[in-house]
Short mmCIF file of C-alpha atoms in Angstrom, two decimals:
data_model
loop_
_atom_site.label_atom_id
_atom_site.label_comp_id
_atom_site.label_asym_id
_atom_site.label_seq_id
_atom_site.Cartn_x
_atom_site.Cartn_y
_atom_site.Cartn_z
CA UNK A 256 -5.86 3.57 18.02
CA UNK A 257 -4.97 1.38 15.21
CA UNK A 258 -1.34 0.01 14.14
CA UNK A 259 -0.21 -0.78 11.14
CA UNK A 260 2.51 -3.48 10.19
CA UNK A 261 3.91 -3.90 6.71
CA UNK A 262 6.20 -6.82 5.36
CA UNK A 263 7.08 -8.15 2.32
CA UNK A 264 9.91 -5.42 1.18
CA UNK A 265 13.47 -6.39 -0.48
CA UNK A 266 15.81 -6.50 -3.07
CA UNK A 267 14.89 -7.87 -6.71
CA UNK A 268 15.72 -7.42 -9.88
CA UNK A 269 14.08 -5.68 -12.37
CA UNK A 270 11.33 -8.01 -14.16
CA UNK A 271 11.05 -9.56 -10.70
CA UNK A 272 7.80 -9.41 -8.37
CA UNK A 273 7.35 -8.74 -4.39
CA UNK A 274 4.14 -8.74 -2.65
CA UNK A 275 3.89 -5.93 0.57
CA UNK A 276 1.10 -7.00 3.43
CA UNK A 277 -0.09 -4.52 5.55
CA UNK A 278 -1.85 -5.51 8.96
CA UNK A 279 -3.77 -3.77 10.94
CA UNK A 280 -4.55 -4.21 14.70
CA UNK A 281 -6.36 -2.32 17.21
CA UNK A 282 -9.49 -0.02 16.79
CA UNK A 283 -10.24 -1.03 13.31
CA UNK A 284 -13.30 0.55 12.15
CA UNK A 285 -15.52 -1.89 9.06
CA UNK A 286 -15.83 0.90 7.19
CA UNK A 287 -12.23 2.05 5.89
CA UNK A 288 -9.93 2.43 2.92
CA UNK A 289 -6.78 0.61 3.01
CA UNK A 290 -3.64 1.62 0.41
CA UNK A 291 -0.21 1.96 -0.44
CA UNK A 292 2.27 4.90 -1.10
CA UNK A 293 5.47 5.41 -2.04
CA UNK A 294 8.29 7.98 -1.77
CA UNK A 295 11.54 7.65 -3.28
CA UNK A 296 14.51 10.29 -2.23
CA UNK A 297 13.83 13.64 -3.16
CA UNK A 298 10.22 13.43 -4.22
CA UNK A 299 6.87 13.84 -3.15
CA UNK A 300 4.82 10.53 -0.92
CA UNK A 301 2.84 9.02 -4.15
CA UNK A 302 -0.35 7.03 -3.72
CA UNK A 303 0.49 3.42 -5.42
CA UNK A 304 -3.14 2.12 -5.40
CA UNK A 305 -6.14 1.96 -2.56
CA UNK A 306 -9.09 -0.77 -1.80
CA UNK A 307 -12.08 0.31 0.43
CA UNK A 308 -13.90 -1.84 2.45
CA UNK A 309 -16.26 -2.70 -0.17
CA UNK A 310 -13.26 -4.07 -2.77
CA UNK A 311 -13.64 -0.95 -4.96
CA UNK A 312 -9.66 -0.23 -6.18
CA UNK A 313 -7.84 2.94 -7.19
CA UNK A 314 -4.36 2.81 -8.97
CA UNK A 315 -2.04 4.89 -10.26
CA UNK A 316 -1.10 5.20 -13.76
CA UNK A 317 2.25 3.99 -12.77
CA UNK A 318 1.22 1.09 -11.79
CA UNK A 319 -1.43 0.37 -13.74
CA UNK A 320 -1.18 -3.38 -15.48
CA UNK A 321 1.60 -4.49 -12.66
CA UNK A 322 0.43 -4.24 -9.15
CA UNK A 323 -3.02 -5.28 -7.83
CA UNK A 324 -4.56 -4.52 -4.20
CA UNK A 325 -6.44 -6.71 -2.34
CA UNK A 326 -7.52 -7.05 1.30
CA UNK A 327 -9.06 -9.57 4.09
CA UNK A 328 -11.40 -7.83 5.71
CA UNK A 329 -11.28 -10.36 8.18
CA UNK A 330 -7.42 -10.46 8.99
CA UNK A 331 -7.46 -6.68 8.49
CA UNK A 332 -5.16 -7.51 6.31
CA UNK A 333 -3.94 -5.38 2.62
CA UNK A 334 -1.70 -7.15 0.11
CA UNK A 335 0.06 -5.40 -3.01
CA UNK A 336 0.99 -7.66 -5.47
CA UNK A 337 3.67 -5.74 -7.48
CA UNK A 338 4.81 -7.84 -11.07
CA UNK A 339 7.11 -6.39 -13.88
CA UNK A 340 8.98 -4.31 -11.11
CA UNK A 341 11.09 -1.26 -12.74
CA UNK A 342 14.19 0.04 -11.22
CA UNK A 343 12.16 3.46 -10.90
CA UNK A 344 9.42 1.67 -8.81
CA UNK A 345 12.32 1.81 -5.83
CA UNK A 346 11.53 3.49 -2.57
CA UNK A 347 9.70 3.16 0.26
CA UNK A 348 5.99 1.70 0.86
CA UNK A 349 3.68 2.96 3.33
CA UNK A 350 1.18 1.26 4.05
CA UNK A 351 -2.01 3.48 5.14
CA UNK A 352 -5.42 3.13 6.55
CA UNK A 353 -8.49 5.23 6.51
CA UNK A 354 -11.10 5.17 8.82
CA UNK A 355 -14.59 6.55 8.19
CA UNK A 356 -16.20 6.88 11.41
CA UNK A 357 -13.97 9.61 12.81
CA UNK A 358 -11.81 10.43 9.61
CA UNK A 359 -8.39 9.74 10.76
CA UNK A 360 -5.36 8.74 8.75
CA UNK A 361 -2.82 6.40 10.30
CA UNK A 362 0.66 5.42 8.89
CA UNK A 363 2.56 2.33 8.87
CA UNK A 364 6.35 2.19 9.39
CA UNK A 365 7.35 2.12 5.83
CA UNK A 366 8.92 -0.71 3.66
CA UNK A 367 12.01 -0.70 1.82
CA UNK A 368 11.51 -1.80 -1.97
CA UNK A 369 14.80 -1.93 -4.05
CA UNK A 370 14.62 -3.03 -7.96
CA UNK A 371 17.94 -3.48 -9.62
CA UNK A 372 18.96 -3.16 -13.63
#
C-alpha cells in the first residue's frame, strides 16, 4: 500500500503564494501520476494540475499561469507551487497518486488552503 502525506497548507492573503508537498511512502510503483485536487464547500473535488512520472504536466484552466507541479522521483515527492493566490482558490488540497501497474488511486489526507481579500 502506499501513503500519502501533504504539507504546506495555511492562511494568506490574496496576492500571496503557498507551496503544498505531497510524499509518498510505501509500495510506490516508477511508473505513476502524481496531482493535486481541490474541493471547496458545496462543490464538486476539482483536479488542480497532475505530473507523471515522465515530467509531462496537466493543469487546469484555473490555474493556469499561477501554480506549477513538479516532483522528485527520487523522494517520491510532488510540490505545487501556487503564486497570485485568489480568495476563490480556498479549499482543500488532496494530494493523489496513480499507480500504473495495478491501476489504483490512493488519497492523501487533505490540506487546508485559506486566501483572504
Amino acid at each position: 500500500q502506499v501513503q500519502l502525506v501533504e504539507s504546506g497548507g495555511g492562511l494568506v492573503q490574496a496576492g500571496g503564494s503557498l507551496n503544498l508537498s505531497c510524499a509518498a511512502s510505501g509500495s510506490v510503483f516508477s511508473v505513476n501520476d502524481m496531482g493535486f485536487y481541490r474541493q471547496a464547500p458545496g462543490k464538486l473535488r476539482d483536479l488542480v494540475a497532475r505530473i507523471s512520472s515522465r515530467g509531462t504536466t496537466k493543469y487546469a484552466d484555473f490555474v493556469k499561469g499561477r501554480f506549477t507541479i513538479s516532483r522528485d522521483n527520487a523522494k517520491n515527492t510532488v510540490y505545487l507551487q501556487m503564486n497570485s493566490l485568489k480568495p476563490e482558490d480556498t479549499a482543500v488540497y488532496y494530494c493523489t497518486m496513480i499507480q500504473y501497474d495495478t491501476f489504483t488511486t490512493t488519497w492523501g489526507q487533505g490540506t487546508q488552503v485559506t486566501v483572504s481579500s
